[in-house]
Short mmCIF file of C-alpha atoms in Angstrom, two decimals:
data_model
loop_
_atom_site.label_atom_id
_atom_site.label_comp_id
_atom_site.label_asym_id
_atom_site.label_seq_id
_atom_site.Cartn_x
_atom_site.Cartn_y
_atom_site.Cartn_z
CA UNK A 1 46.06 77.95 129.45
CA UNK A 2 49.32 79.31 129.49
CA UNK A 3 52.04 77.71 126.41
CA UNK A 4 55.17 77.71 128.04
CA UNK A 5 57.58 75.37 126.62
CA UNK A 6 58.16 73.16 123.90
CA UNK A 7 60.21 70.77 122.28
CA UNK A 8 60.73 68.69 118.77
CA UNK A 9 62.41 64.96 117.47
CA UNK A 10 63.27 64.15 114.17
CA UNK A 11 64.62 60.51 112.91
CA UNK A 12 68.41 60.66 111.98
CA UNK A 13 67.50 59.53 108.33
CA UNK A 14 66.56 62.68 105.53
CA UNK A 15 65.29 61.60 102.37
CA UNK A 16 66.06 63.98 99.62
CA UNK A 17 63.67 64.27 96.23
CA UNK A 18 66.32 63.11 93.95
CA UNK A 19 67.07 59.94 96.80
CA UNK A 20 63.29 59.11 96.59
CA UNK A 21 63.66 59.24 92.56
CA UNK A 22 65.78 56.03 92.80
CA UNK A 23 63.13 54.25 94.26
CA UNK A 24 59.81 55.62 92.11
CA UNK A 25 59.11 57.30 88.79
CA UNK A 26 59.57 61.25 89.88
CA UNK A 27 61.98 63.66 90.20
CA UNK A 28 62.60 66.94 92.45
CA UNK A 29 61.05 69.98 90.22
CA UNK A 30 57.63 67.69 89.95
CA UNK A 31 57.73 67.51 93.68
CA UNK A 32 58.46 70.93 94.91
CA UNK A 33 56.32 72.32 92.47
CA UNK A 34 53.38 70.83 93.12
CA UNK A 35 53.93 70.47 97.32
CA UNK A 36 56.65 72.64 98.16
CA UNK A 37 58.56 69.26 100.05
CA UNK A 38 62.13 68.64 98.90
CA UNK A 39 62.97 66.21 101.84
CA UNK A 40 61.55 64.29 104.36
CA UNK A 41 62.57 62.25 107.57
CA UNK A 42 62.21 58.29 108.02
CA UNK A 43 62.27 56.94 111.14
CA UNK A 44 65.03 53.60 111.64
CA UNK A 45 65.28 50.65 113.26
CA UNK A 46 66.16 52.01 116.49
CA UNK A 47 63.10 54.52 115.77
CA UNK A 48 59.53 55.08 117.03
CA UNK A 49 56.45 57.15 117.89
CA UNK A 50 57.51 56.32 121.34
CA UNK A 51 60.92 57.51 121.16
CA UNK A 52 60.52 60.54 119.40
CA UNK A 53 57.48 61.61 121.87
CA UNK A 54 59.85 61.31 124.16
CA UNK A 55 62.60 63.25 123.15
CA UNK A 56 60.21 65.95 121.95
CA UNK A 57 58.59 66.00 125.41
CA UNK A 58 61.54 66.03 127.53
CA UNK A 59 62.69 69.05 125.31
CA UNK A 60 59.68 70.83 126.20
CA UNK A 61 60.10 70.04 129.89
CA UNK A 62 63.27 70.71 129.81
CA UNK A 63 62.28 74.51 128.12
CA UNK A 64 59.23 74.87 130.95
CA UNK A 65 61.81 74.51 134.00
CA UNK A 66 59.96 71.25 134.81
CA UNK A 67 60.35 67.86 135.94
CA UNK A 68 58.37 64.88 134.52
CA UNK A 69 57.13 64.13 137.97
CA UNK A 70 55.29 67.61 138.09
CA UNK A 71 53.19 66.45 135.00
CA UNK A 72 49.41 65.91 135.91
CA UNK A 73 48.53 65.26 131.76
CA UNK A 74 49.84 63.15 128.95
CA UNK A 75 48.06 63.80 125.81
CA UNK A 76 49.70 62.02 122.54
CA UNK A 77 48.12 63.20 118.63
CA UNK A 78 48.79 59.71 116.63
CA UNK A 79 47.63 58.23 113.82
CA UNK A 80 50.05 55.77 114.10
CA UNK A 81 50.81 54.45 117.28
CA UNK A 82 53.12 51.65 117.97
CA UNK A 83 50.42 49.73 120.39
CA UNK A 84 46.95 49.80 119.08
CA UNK A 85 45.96 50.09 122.81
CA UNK A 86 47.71 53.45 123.70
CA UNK A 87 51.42 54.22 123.15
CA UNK A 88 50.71 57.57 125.41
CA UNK A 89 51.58 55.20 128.62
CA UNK A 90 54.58 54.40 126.74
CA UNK A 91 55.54 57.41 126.76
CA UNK A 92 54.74 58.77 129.95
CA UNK A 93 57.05 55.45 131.06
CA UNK A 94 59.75 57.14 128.68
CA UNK A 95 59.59 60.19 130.57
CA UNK A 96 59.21 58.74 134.37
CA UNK A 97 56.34 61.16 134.83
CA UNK A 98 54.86 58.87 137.27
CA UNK A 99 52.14 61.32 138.51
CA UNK A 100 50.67 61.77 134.99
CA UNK A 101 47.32 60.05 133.35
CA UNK A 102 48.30 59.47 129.50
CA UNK A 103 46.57 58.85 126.61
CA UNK A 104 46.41 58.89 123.11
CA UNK A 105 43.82 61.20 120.52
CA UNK A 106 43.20 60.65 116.94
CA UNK A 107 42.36 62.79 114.38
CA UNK A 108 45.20 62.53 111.83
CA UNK A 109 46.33 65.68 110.83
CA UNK A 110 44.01 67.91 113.14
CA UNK A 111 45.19 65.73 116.02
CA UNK A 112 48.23 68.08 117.34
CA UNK A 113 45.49 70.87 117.65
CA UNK A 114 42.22 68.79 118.58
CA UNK A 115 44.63 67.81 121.39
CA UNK A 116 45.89 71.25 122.60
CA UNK A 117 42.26 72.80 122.82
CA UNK A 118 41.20 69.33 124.62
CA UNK A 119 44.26 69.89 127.23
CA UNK A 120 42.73 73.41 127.69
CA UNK A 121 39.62 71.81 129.19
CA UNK A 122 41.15 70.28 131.58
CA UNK A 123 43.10 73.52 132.38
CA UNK A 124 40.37 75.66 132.20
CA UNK A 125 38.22 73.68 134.70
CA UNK A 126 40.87 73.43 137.63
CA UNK A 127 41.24 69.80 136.86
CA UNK A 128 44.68 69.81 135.89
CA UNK A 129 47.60 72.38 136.34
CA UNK A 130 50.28 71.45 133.98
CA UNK A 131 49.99 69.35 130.79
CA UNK A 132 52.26 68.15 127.96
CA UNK A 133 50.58 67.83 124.73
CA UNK A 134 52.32 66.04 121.55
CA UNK A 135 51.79 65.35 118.24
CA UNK A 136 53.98 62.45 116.32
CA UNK A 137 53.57 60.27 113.89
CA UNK A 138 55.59 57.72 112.07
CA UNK A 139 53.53 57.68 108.22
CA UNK A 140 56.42 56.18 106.69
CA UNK A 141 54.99 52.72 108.24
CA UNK A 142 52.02 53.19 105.43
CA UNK A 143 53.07 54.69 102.59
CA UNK A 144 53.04 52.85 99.43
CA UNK A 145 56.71 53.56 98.46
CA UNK A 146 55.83 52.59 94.64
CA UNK A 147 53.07 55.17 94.46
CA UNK A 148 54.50 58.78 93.75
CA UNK A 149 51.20 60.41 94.28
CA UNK A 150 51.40 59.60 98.09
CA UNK A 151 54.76 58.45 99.00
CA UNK A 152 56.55 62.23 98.03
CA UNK A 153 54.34 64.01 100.73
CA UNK A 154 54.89 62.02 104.47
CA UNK A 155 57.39 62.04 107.02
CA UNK A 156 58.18 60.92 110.24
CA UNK A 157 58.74 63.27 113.15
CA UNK A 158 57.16 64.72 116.59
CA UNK A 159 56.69 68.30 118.44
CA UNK A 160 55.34 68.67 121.87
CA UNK A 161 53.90 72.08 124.21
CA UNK A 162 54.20 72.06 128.27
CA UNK A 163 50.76 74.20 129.15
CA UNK A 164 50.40 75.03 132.46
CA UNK A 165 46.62 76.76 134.08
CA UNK A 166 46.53 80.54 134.49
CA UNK A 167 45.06 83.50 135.03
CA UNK A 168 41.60 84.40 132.43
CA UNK A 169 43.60 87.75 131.36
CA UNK A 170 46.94 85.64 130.84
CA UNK A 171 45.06 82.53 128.70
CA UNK A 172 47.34 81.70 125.55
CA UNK A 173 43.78 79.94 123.90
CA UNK A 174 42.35 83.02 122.24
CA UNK A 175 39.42 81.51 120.67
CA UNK A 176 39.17 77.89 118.72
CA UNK A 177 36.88 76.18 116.61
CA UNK A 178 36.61 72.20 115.59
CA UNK A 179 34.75 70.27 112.38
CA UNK A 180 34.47 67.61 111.36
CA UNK A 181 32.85 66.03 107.85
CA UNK A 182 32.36 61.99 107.98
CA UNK A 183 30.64 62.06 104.42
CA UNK A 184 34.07 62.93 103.49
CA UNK A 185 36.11 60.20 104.91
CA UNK A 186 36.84 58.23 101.37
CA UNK A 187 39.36 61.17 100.41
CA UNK A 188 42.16 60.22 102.73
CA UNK A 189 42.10 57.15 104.70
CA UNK A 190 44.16 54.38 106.57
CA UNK A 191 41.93 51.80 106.38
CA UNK A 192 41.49 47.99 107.71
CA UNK A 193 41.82 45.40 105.53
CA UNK A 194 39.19 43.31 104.25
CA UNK A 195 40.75 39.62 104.84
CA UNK A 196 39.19 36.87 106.49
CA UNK A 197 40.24 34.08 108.09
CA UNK A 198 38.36 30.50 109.03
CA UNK A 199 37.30 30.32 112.34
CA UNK A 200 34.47 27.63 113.04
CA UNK A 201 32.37 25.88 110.42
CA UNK A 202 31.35 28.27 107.97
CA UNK A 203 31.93 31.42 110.35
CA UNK A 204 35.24 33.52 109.59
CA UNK A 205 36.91 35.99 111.52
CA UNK A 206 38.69 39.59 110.37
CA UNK A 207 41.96 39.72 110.06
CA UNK A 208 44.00 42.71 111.64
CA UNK A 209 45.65 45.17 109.93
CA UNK A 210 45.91 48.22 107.94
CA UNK A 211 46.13 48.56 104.30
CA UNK A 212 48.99 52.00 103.25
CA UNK A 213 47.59 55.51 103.17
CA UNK A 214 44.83 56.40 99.86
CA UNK A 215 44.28 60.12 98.79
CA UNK A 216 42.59 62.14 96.50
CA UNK A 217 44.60 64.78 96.28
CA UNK A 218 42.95 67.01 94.21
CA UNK A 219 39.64 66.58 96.90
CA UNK A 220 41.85 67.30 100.01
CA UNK A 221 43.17 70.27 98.14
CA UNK A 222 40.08 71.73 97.41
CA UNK A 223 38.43 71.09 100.84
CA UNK A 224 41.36 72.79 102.48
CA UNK A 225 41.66 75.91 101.00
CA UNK A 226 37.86 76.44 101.26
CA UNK A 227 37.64 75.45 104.70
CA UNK A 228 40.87 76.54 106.53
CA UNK A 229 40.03 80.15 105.45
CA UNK A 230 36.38 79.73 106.23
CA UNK A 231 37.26 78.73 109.89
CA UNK A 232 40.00 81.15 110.45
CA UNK A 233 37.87 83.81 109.66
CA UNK A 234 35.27 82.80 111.72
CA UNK A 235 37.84 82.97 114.71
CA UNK A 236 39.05 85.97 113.75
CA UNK A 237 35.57 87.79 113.31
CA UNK A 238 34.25 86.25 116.81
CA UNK A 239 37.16 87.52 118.22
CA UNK A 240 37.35 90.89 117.13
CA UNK A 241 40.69 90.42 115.61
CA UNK A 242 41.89 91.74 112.17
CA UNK A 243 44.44 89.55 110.12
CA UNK A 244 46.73 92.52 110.27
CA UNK A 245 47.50 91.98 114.20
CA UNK A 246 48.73 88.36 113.59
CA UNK A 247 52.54 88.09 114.05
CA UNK A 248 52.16 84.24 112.44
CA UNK A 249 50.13 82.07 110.60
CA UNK A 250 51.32 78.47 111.40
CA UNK A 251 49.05 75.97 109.50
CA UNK A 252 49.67 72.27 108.99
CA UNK A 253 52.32 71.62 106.78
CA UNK A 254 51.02 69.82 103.70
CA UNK A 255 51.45 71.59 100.99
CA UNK A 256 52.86 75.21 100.00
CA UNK A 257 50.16 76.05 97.64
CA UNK A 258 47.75 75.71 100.19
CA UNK A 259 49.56 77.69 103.11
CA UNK A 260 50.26 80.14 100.48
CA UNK A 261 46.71 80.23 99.20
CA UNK A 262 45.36 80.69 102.60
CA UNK A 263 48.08 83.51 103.39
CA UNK A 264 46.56 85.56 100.22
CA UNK A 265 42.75 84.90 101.76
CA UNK A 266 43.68 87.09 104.46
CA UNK A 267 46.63 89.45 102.95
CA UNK A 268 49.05 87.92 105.36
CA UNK A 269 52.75 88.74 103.90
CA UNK A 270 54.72 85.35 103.02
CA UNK A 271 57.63 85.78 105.70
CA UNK A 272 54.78 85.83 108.55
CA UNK A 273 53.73 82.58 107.22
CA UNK A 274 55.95 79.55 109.35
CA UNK A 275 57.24 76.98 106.97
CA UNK A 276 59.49 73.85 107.11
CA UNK A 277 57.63 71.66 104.37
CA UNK A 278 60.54 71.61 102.28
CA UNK A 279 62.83 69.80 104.67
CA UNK A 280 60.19 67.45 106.47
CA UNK A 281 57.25 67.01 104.77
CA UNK A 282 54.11 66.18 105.77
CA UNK A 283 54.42 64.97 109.82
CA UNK A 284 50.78 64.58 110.24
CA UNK A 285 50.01 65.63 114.27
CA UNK A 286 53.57 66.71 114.54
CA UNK A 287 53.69 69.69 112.15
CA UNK A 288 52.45 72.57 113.94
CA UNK A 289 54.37 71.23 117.12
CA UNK A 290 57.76 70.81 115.21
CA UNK A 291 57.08 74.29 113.13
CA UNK A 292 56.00 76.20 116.58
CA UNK A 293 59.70 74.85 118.31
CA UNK A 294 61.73 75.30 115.37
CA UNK A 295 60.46 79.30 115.20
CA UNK A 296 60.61 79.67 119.08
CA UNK A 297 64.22 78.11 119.32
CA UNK A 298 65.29 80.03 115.95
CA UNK A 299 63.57 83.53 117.84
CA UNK A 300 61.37 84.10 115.46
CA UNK A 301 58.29 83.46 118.10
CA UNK A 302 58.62 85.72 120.90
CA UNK A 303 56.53 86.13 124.40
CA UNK A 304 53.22 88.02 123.58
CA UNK A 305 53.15 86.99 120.00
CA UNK A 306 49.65 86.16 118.42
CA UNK A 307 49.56 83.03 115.91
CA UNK A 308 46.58 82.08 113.74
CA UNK A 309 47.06 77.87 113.70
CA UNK A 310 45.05 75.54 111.24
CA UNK A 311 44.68 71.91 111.61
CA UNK A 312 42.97 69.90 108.85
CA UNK A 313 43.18 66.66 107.07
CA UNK A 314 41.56 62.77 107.26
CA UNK A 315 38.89 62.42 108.69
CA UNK A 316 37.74 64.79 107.14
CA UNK A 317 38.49 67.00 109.92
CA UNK A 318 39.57 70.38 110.41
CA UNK A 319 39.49 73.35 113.08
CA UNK A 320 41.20 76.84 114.00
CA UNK A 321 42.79 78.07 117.08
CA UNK A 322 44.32 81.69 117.81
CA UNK A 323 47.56 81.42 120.22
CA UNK A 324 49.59 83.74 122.59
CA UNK A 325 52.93 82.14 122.91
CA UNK A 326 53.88 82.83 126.62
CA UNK A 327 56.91 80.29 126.80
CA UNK A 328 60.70 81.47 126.68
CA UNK A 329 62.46 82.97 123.76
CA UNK A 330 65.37 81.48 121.52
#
C-alpha cells in the first residue's frame, strides 16, 4: 500500500476560547492549559459530513493525479454520519466515482486509522488497486454546549489519503496493530436514548435517537497515555525500529498533554511531534488525516519519511500504525 495523495475540509466557522466563553462558564488559559485547543471549527447550515468528505477527497485525488472514476474503494471513518444507513454512498455520489464500492467504518476516534489498515487488505490481496480512505466527523451535532467539560474539546472537520497497491519493498504500511477494550465503553460514549413510545396494548416501542457526547476525562486520559505508548512500542520493537529513526509522530489530536506525554515515552523531540490541536480541536476520525495534509502541503512531510501514527478513543479502542509517506511534496 502505497500513500500517495491527500487532501483536508474545514467548515468556514472558527470558534475561538474567549467566543465559546460567551456561551459557558470558562475562559481561554483553563482551556489551553489543560488541552492545548484554543479554537475549533463548526460546521453551518450549508455544512456536512458529506460535504466536507468530499472536498477532502477530491483534494486528495486531485494531489494523486487521479480521477474519481479510477477509484475501486470508498472507505468513510464516522461517528457521525448524516444517514444512519451509510453516508459513504453519499459521498462517492459527491465525487462521481461511479466505479467505486463505498462504505462507512466506525470506531470514533481510531476510525481514520482502523480504516487505512482495513483499505490495506484489500490492497494487499490484489482485490483492489486504488482506494480513498477518509476520516470526518461533524461532533458539534452532540456536544452539550452548556457543559464545559466536553463542549471545549470537539470540532468539526475531515482529511482523506488516495492509496494505491504496490510493490512488497515499496509498501507505505510498515507494521500496525488494533485493540480494542468493551469493558471500557462507559468512559466516552454517544449513546441511544432510553424513551419509549406506545405502540400496541401494553407493548412500547424505542424511540430513535442519540443523547450528546459523556466523558470521563480523567479515565480517557489515563488509558491513553498507558496504552498509546504500550502499542507504539510494540510496533516499533516487532519491527526492528528505534524511536530515533522516526521523522514524525502524528497521534490523534486530543489533547497536548497526552501527545506530549507520549513524545517523552520515547525521547521524541517536540518539533517532530505534528500538532494542530490548538486551532481545530478534537476532529475525531479526521485528525490524523487533516494533521498528515496540513504537514505534507506545508513540506514538512516529505517522500521516504517514516511516521509513528496513534489512533485511540471511544470505544474503548485504540491501535498503532508505522507509515512511509510516498505521495508528493508541498
Amino acid at each position: 500500500m502505497a500513500l500517495v495523495g491527500s487532501g483536508s475540509a474545514l467548515p468556514a466557522t472558527s470558534i475561538s476560547n474567549q467566543e465559546l466563553s460567551q456561551r459557558v462558564a470558562t475562559d481561554d488559559g483553563w482551556i489551553r492549559s489543560r488541552t492545548g485547543i484554543g479554537a475549533r471549527r463548526v460546521a453551518g447550515p450549508a455544512e456536512s459530513v458529506t460535504s466536507l468528505a468530499a472536498a477532502a477527497g477530491r483534494a486528495a485525488l486531485e494531489r494523486a493525479g487521479w480521477q474519481p472514476n479510477d477509484l475501486d474503494l470508498l472507505l468513510l471513518a464516522t461517528s457521525s454520519p448524516d444517514d444512519l444507513f451509510g453516508t459513504a454512498p453519499r459521498v462517492q455520489a459527491a465525487l462521481g466515482a461511479t466505479n467505486a464500492v463505498a462504505f462507512d467504518l466506525t470506531a470514533a476516534c481510531s476510525g481514520f486509522l482502523f480504516a487505512l489498515i482495513t483499505a490495506a487488505q484489500y490492497l494487499r490481496t490484489g482485490a483492489m488497486q486504488r482506494v480513498l480512505v477518509i476520516g470526518a466527523d461533524q461532533l458539534s451535532r452532540w456536544i452539550n454546549w452548556d457543559d464545559r467539560s466536553t463542549c471545549v474539546l470537539f470540532g468539526d472537520g475531515a482529511g482523506a489519503l488516495a492509496l494505491r497497491s504496490c510493490p512488497l519493498d515499496e509498501d507505505g504500511l510498515v507494521a500496525f496493530r488494533m485493540r480494542s477494550d468493551g469493558s471500557r465503553n462507559a468512559c466516552l460514549t454517544l449513546a441511544q436514548v432510553d424513551d419509549q413510545q406506545p405502540l400496541l396494548g401494553d407493548l412500547t416501542a424505542q424511540v430513535g435517537g442519540f443523547r450528546s457526547i459523556q466523558m470521563n476525562g480523567q479515565e480517557v486520559y489515563k488509558f491513553a497515555v498507558r496504552e498509546v505508548p504500550a502499542v507504539l512500542a510494540e510496533l516499533l520493537e516487532g519491527s526492528g525500529i528505534d524511536a530515533h529513526q522516526l521523522d514524525w509522530l502524528l497521534l490523534h489530536q486530543a489533547n497536548q498533554r497526552i501527545l506530549d506525554a507520549v513524545a517523552d515515552r520515547f525521547a521524541v523531540p517536540h518539533e517532530r511531534v505534528l500538532s494542530n490541536l490548538a486551532s481545530y480541536g478534537n476532529t475525531s476520525a479526521a485528525t490524523i488525516p487533516l494533521m498528515l495534509d496540513e504537514a505534507v502541503r506545508d513540506g514538512r512531510i516529505q517522500p521516504g519519511h517514516l511516521i509513528a501514527s496513534s489512533g485511540f478513543g471511544a470505544g474503548l479502542s485504540w491501535g498503532g500504525a508505522l507509515l512511509r509517506w510516498h505521495g508528493p511534496a508541498g
